[in-house]
Short mmCIF file of C-alpha atoms in Angstrom, two decimals:
data_model
loop_
_atom_site.label_atom_id
_atom_site.label_comp_id
_atom_site.label_asym_id
_atom_site.label_seq_id
_atom_site.Cartn_x
_atom_site.Cartn_y
_atom_site.Cartn_z
CA UNK A 1 65.86 90.70 122.11
CA UNK A 2 64.65 92.61 119.09
CA UNK A 3 62.03 95.25 119.81
CA UNK A 4 59.24 94.92 117.23
CA UNK A 5 57.15 97.71 118.74
CA UNK A 6 56.11 100.71 116.66
CA UNK A 7 58.34 103.77 117.06
CA UNK A 8 57.36 107.31 116.13
CA UNK A 9 58.73 106.63 112.63
CA UNK A 10 57.17 103.21 112.08
CA UNK A 11 53.49 103.68 111.50
CA UNK A 12 52.52 100.05 111.01
CA UNK A 13 53.97 96.72 112.10
CA UNK A 14 53.20 93.27 110.75
CA UNK A 15 54.68 90.44 112.80
CA UNK A 16 55.93 87.56 110.64
CA UNK A 17 56.90 85.42 113.60
CA UNK A 18 56.55 86.26 117.28
CA UNK A 19 59.19 85.46 119.89
CA UNK A 20 58.74 81.99 121.32
CA UNK A 21 60.59 79.45 123.49
CA UNK A 22 63.35 77.92 121.44
CA UNK A 23 65.38 74.96 122.68
CA UNK A 24 68.56 73.56 121.15
CA UNK A 25 69.83 70.11 121.92
CA UNK A 26 73.28 70.18 120.27
CA UNK A 27 76.57 70.67 122.12
CA UNK A 28 78.13 74.06 122.79
CA UNK A 29 81.85 73.55 123.41
CA UNK A 30 83.78 76.77 124.03
CA UNK A 31 87.50 76.29 124.54
CA UNK A 32 89.28 77.66 127.59
CA UNK A 33 90.82 80.26 125.28
CA UNK A 34 87.42 82.01 125.30
CA UNK A 35 88.33 83.30 128.73
CA UNK A 36 86.41 86.58 128.99
CA UNK A 37 83.22 85.83 130.98
CA UNK A 38 81.29 88.49 129.09
CA UNK A 39 82.34 87.02 125.75
CA UNK A 40 81.48 83.50 126.88
CA UNK A 41 78.03 84.73 127.86
CA UNK A 42 77.46 86.08 124.33
CA UNK A 43 77.80 82.53 122.98
CA UNK A 44 75.28 80.99 125.39
CA UNK A 45 71.90 79.84 124.17
CA UNK A 46 68.91 82.13 124.30
CA UNK A 47 65.72 80.59 125.67
CA UNK A 48 63.55 82.81 123.47
CA UNK A 49 63.85 83.11 119.70
CA UNK A 50 64.08 86.48 118.01
CA UNK A 51 60.90 87.97 116.59
CA UNK A 52 60.55 88.90 112.93
CA UNK A 53 58.43 91.78 111.69
CA UNK A 54 57.90 94.13 108.76
CA UNK A 55 57.71 97.83 109.57
CA UNK A 56 55.97 100.30 107.30
CA UNK A 57 56.84 103.99 106.90
CA UNK A 58 55.28 106.80 104.88
CA UNK A 59 56.78 109.85 103.19
CA UNK A 60 60.45 109.10 103.87
CA UNK A 61 63.74 109.56 102.05
CA UNK A 62 66.20 106.75 101.36
CA UNK A 63 69.83 107.87 101.06
CA UNK A 64 72.13 105.57 99.03
CA UNK A 65 74.42 103.76 98.87
CA UNK A 66 73.58 101.83 102.05
CA UNK A 67 69.90 102.58 102.53
CA UNK A 68 69.79 105.01 105.45
CA UNK A 69 66.20 106.21 105.84
CA UNK A 70 65.20 109.71 106.97
CA UNK A 71 61.77 110.87 108.10
CA UNK A 72 61.09 114.55 108.59
CA UNK A 73 64.80 115.29 108.28
CA UNK A 74 65.95 112.88 111.01
CA UNK A 75 67.32 109.36 110.64
CA UNK A 76 65.07 106.37 111.33
CA UNK A 77 67.12 104.66 114.02
CA UNK A 78 66.37 101.11 112.83
CA UNK A 79 68.31 101.78 109.61
CA UNK A 80 71.39 103.35 111.20
CA UNK A 81 73.10 100.36 112.77
CA UNK A 82 76.65 99.58 111.72
CA UNK A 83 77.38 103.08 110.44
CA UNK A 84 80.22 105.32 111.53
CA UNK A 85 79.12 108.81 112.69
CA UNK A 86 80.83 110.48 109.73
CA UNK A 87 78.93 108.22 107.32
CA UNK A 88 75.68 109.36 108.88
CA UNK A 89 76.86 112.96 108.62
CA UNK A 90 77.57 112.42 104.91
CA UNK A 91 74.08 110.99 104.44
CA UNK A 92 72.57 113.97 106.24
CA UNK A 93 74.52 116.30 103.94
CA UNK A 94 73.25 114.36 100.91
CA UNK A 95 69.69 115.28 101.84
CA UNK A 96 70.42 118.79 100.50
CA UNK A 97 71.05 117.37 97.03
CA UNK A 98 68.29 117.04 94.40
CA UNK A 99 66.05 114.02 95.05
CA UNK A 100 64.34 111.50 92.81
CA UNK A 101 60.93 110.00 93.62
CA UNK A 102 59.49 106.49 93.85
CA UNK A 103 56.07 107.13 95.29
CA UNK A 104 53.70 105.57 92.75
CA UNK A 105 54.10 101.99 94.06
CA UNK A 106 55.03 100.36 97.38
CA UNK A 107 58.79 100.16 97.95
CA UNK A 108 60.57 97.45 99.97
CA UNK A 109 64.06 97.64 101.49
CA UNK A 110 66.33 94.81 100.35
CA UNK A 111 69.66 95.98 101.72
CA UNK A 112 71.46 97.23 104.80
CA UNK A 113 74.89 98.59 105.67
CA UNK A 114 76.54 95.30 104.65
CA UNK A 115 74.71 94.62 101.38
CA UNK A 116 77.89 93.53 99.58
CA UNK A 117 78.92 90.95 102.19
CA UNK A 118 77.91 87.33 101.51
CA UNK A 119 77.25 86.68 105.20
CA UNK A 120 74.67 89.46 105.42
CA UNK A 121 73.17 88.72 102.00
CA UNK A 122 72.51 85.12 102.98
CA UNK A 123 71.51 85.46 106.64
CA UNK A 124 69.66 88.80 106.60
CA UNK A 125 68.79 90.16 103.17
CA UNK A 126 67.44 86.96 101.61
CA UNK A 127 65.19 86.10 104.61
CA UNK A 128 64.03 89.71 104.83
CA UNK A 129 62.92 89.73 101.19
CA UNK A 130 61.29 86.32 101.62
CA UNK A 131 59.35 87.84 104.51
CA UNK A 132 57.84 90.44 102.20
CA UNK A 133 56.12 87.82 100.04
CA UNK A 134 52.76 88.13 101.80
CA UNK A 135 52.84 91.91 102.08
CA UNK A 136 50.16 93.63 99.96
CA UNK A 137 51.63 95.04 96.77
CA UNK A 138 54.99 93.26 96.98
CA UNK A 139 54.86 91.64 93.54
CA UNK A 140 53.73 94.92 91.98
CA UNK A 141 56.13 97.02 94.04
CA UNK A 142 59.81 97.90 93.86
CA UNK A 143 62.67 96.27 95.75
CA UNK A 144 65.63 98.45 96.68
CA UNK A 145 68.99 96.65 96.60
CA UNK A 146 72.56 97.90 96.75
CA UNK A 147 73.62 96.21 93.54
CA UNK A 148 71.82 93.64 91.41
CA UNK A 149 73.88 90.70 92.65
CA UNK A 150 73.64 87.35 90.81
CA UNK A 151 74.01 85.56 94.17
CA UNK A 152 71.08 87.47 95.66
CA UNK A 153 68.96 86.92 92.55
CA UNK A 154 69.61 83.16 92.51
CA UNK A 155 69.11 82.83 96.28
CA UNK A 156 65.68 84.43 95.94
CA UNK A 157 64.84 82.02 93.14
CA UNK A 158 65.88 79.09 95.32
CA UNK A 159 63.66 80.17 98.20
CA UNK A 160 60.69 80.66 95.87
CA UNK A 161 60.32 84.43 96.01
CA UNK A 162 58.59 86.05 93.05
CA UNK A 163 60.91 88.98 92.48
CA UNK A 164 59.34 92.40 91.81
CA UNK A 165 61.04 95.24 89.95
CA UNK A 166 64.56 95.61 91.34
CA UNK A 167 66.08 99.05 91.77
CA UNK A 168 69.85 99.20 92.33
CA UNK A 169 70.39 102.33 94.41
CA UNK A 170 74.15 102.38 95.06
CA UNK A 171 74.78 105.31 92.71
CA UNK A 172 71.39 107.04 92.93
CA UNK A 173 70.61 110.40 94.55
CA UNK A 174 68.35 110.53 97.64
CA UNK A 175 65.04 108.80 96.92
CA UNK A 176 61.70 110.10 98.20
CA UNK A 177 59.30 107.23 98.88
CA UNK A 178 55.58 107.35 99.58
CA UNK A 179 55.24 103.91 101.22
CA UNK A 180 58.32 102.02 102.41
CA UNK A 181 58.46 98.60 104.10
CA UNK A 182 61.50 97.61 106.18
CA UNK A 183 62.14 94.15 107.64
CA UNK A 184 63.39 93.77 111.21
CA UNK A 185 65.62 90.99 109.84
CA UNK A 186 67.80 93.69 108.27
CA UNK A 187 68.61 95.11 111.71
CA UNK A 188 70.69 93.61 114.56
CA UNK A 189 69.09 90.88 116.65
CA UNK A 190 70.31 88.59 119.40
CA UNK A 191 69.36 85.42 117.59
CA UNK A 192 68.25 84.58 114.04
CA UNK A 193 64.55 83.89 113.66
CA UNK A 194 63.38 80.31 113.02
CA UNK A 195 61.51 81.88 110.12
CA UNK A 196 64.94 82.24 108.49
CA UNK A 197 65.45 78.51 108.89
CA UNK A 198 62.33 77.82 106.82
CA UNK A 199 63.77 80.05 104.07
CA UNK A 200 67.06 78.14 104.09
CA UNK A 201 65.17 74.82 103.98
CA UNK A 202 63.42 75.90 100.79
CA UNK A 203 66.78 76.80 99.27
CA UNK A 204 68.19 73.39 100.22
CA UNK A 205 65.25 71.58 98.67
CA UNK A 206 65.69 73.32 95.33
CA UNK A 207 69.49 73.08 95.26
CA UNK A 208 69.81 69.40 96.12
CA UNK A 209 69.28 67.96 92.66
CA UNK A 210 71.26 64.74 92.14
CA UNK A 211 74.86 65.33 91.10
CA UNK A 212 77.59 62.95 90.10
CA UNK A 213 80.49 62.03 92.31
CA UNK A 214 81.01 62.02 96.07
CA UNK A 215 81.41 65.15 98.17
CA UNK A 216 83.84 65.49 101.07
CA UNK A 217 82.32 65.04 104.50
CA UNK A 218 85.14 66.77 106.39
CA UNK A 219 85.96 70.22 105.07
CA UNK A 220 88.12 73.20 105.94
CA UNK A 221 86.91 76.58 104.66
CA UNK A 222 90.14 77.99 103.24
CA UNK A 223 90.29 81.80 103.10
CA UNK A 224 93.21 81.86 100.69
CA UNK A 225 91.14 84.17 98.46
CA UNK A 226 90.44 86.77 101.18
CA UNK A 227 92.66 89.67 102.23
CA UNK A 228 90.66 90.33 105.38
CA UNK A 229 92.00 89.11 108.74
CA UNK A 230 94.96 87.34 107.08
CA UNK A 231 95.88 84.07 108.75
CA UNK A 232 99.69 83.89 108.76
CA UNK A 233 100.11 80.13 108.94
CA UNK A 234 97.04 78.91 107.12
CA UNK A 235 98.99 76.66 104.75
CA UNK A 236 100.60 74.91 107.72
CA UNK A 237 97.12 74.46 109.19
CA UNK A 238 95.75 73.02 105.94
CA UNK A 239 98.60 70.51 105.72
CA UNK A 240 97.99 69.38 109.31
CA UNK A 241 94.24 69.01 108.78
CA UNK A 242 94.82 66.90 105.67
CA UNK A 243 96.25 64.20 107.95
CA UNK A 244 92.76 63.88 109.45
CA UNK A 245 91.14 63.54 106.02
CA UNK A 246 89.90 67.13 106.10
CA UNK A 247 89.79 68.72 102.65
CA UNK A 248 90.30 72.45 102.05
CA UNK A 249 87.61 74.18 99.98
CA UNK A 250 87.74 77.67 98.44
CA UNK A 251 84.12 78.79 98.36
CA UNK A 252 84.60 81.60 95.85
CA UNK A 253 85.27 78.89 93.25
CA UNK A 254 81.81 77.38 93.80
CA UNK A 255 78.35 78.51 92.81
CA UNK A 256 75.59 78.90 95.39
CA UNK A 257 74.00 75.53 94.62
CA UNK A 258 77.39 73.85 94.96
CA UNK A 259 78.00 75.52 98.32
CA UNK A 260 74.60 74.42 99.57
CA UNK A 261 75.26 70.81 98.55
CA UNK A 262 78.78 70.89 100.00
CA UNK A 263 77.63 72.08 103.42
CA UNK A 264 74.55 69.86 103.46
CA UNK A 265 76.75 66.83 102.93
CA UNK A 266 79.49 67.86 105.39
CA UNK A 267 79.61 66.22 108.78
CA UNK A 268 82.56 68.28 110.06
CA UNK A 269 83.20 71.90 109.06
CA UNK A 270 86.32 73.70 110.28
CA UNK A 271 87.23 77.26 109.43
CA UNK A 272 88.38 80.67 110.60
CA UNK A 273 85.65 83.21 111.18
CA UNK A 274 84.47 84.62 107.88
CA UNK A 275 81.52 85.12 105.56
CA UNK A 276 81.79 81.62 104.09
CA UNK A 277 80.79 80.05 107.41
CA UNK A 278 77.32 81.52 106.89
CA UNK A 279 76.76 78.39 104.79
CA UNK A 280 76.35 76.39 108.01
CA UNK A 281 72.66 77.33 107.72
CA UNK A 282 72.53 74.62 105.03
CA UNK A 283 74.26 71.92 107.12
CA UNK A 284 72.40 68.89 108.44
CA UNK A 285 71.47 68.87 112.15
CA UNK A 286 74.02 66.91 114.16
CA UNK A 287 77.01 67.98 112.07
CA UNK A 288 79.93 69.68 113.85
CA UNK A 289 81.27 73.19 113.28
CA UNK A 290 84.69 74.04 114.72
CA UNK A 291 85.31 77.77 114.37
CA UNK A 292 88.70 79.43 114.82
CA UNK A 293 88.58 83.01 116.11
CA UNK A 294 91.25 85.73 116.41
CA UNK A 295 91.43 87.23 119.87
CA UNK A 296 90.78 90.76 118.56
CA UNK A 297 87.49 89.76 116.91
CA UNK A 298 85.49 87.36 119.07
CA UNK A 299 81.93 87.32 117.75
CA UNK A 300 79.11 84.80 118.30
CA UNK A 301 77.27 85.42 115.02
CA UNK A 302 78.32 82.16 113.35
CA UNK A 303 77.70 80.28 116.59
CA UNK A 304 74.10 81.51 116.64
CA UNK A 305 73.56 80.30 113.07
CA UNK A 306 75.04 76.90 113.91
CA UNK A 307 72.86 76.56 116.99
CA UNK A 308 69.77 77.56 115.01
CA UNK A 309 70.50 74.73 112.57
CA UNK A 310 71.16 72.20 115.36
CA UNK A 311 74.92 71.84 114.86
CA UNK A 312 77.41 70.95 117.56
CA UNK A 313 79.49 74.11 117.92
CA UNK A 314 83.14 74.16 119.04
CA UNK A 315 85.49 77.13 119.01
CA UNK A 316 88.91 78.30 120.14
CA UNK A 317 90.54 81.73 120.18
CA UNK A 318 94.02 82.35 118.78
CA UNK A 319 96.59 85.14 118.97
CA UNK A 320 96.27 88.16 116.70
CA UNK A 321 98.67 91.00 115.99
CA UNK A 322 96.28 93.84 116.82
CA UNK A 323 97.72 97.28 117.39
CA UNK A 324 96.32 100.82 117.68
CA UNK A 325 95.29 102.32 114.37
CA UNK A 326 95.11 98.97 112.55
CA UNK A 327 91.60 98.19 111.29
CA UNK A 328 90.33 94.98 112.82
CA UNK A 329 89.72 93.39 109.42
CA UNK A 330 93.29 94.15 108.36
CA UNK A 331 94.72 92.60 111.53
CA UNK A 332 96.76 89.42 110.91
CA UNK A 333 96.68 86.48 113.27
CA UNK A 334 98.20 83.03 113.80
CA UNK A 335 96.66 79.78 114.96
CA UNK A 336 98.29 77.31 117.31
CA UNK A 337 98.37 74.38 114.89
CA UNK A 338 99.18 71.83 117.59
CA UNK A 339 96.26 73.04 119.71
CA UNK A 340 93.94 72.73 116.71
CA UNK A 341 95.20 69.18 116.11
CA UNK A 342 94.38 68.26 119.71
CA UNK A 343 90.90 69.69 119.39
CA UNK A 344 90.25 67.88 116.11
CA UNK A 345 91.36 64.65 117.73
CA UNK A 346 88.91 65.33 120.57
CA UNK A 347 86.07 66.09 118.16
CA UNK A 348 86.67 62.90 116.17
CA UNK A 349 86.72 60.84 119.34
CA UNK A 350 83.49 62.46 120.58
CA UNK A 351 81.32 62.02 117.47
CA UNK A 352 80.94 59.39 114.77
CA UNK A 353 82.19 61.46 111.84
CA UNK A 354 83.79 58.73 109.79
CA UNK A 355 84.29 59.88 106.21
CA UNK A 356 82.08 57.50 104.25
CA UNK A 357 82.35 59.52 101.01
CA UNK A 358 78.67 59.19 100.28
CA UNK A 359 76.76 61.01 97.60
CA UNK A 360 74.81 64.20 98.32
CA UNK A 361 72.65 63.75 101.42
CA UNK A 362 68.88 63.81 101.28
CA UNK A 363 67.07 66.92 102.49
#
């Protein structure tokens, strides 16, 4: 569970949402292929939700491009997650370079190590910035981002955040800051906060304007546009799924509003692990997510999002071609298409997911 206590670096804490009992009622169906007991335990429900808080620091230095924060020459530990040691060493070396200053107005952190990744933009950065709305001086302050992303900008508009001055820091020198606010939502946590869910609900409400034509209710998130974790036999998988009326979608071809509407309308979502599955935060409770995982990269992060939203979560693990020296995101893998077909048959026989081809669902 996330520790929202004040460390020696964090001089003030404002709790947005305290930890509280949190009960899910949807199904959690892990296949036998998730055979490691420790991994299976990572997917199990937490009885307590994660807390959410804003931490405030004074007289610190932010080192681009990823937003590492240093106080008194040492790194603030809450900002260092996800970094390789040599990246931290490079940031420490950068402290010797000339600095710029942003100390005339409050400054808010709107990025972390993964600021360019859609998954982290949607599930961490957008809720974190939304959590700054009630902080004194936010509208008159400055928001540090990695790059001024159109997706981030539009997502903030959808969740009703009045955006202050944005400072893109990716190419800037070290930045000295008088007052800096950092959200706990930008750091690792065991479970997303229900506060995040309220942010996603506001986005849904604003994106669900009536549109013409039906949307598919059974979708496969096709990663044909991604070079990461290449799936060797994805075309074979897509062809098989089409026999069940499951339509492949390439999310990079859709705008944010279109992705929100697509996932809100979907009753069955199938896909390999990837950033696009973050969109399950927009799905309607009671829908089903069936996630395919490579055996070298078994992570529960999408599961936790699905459970937060009240989705039935199913998953299976498939064989990868991992080998020493090969980066995990470059590692190819292959799914057992027949095994997936059996699982889809089981899902369709368990739930009423008939494809009625309705128009966009109500919020």
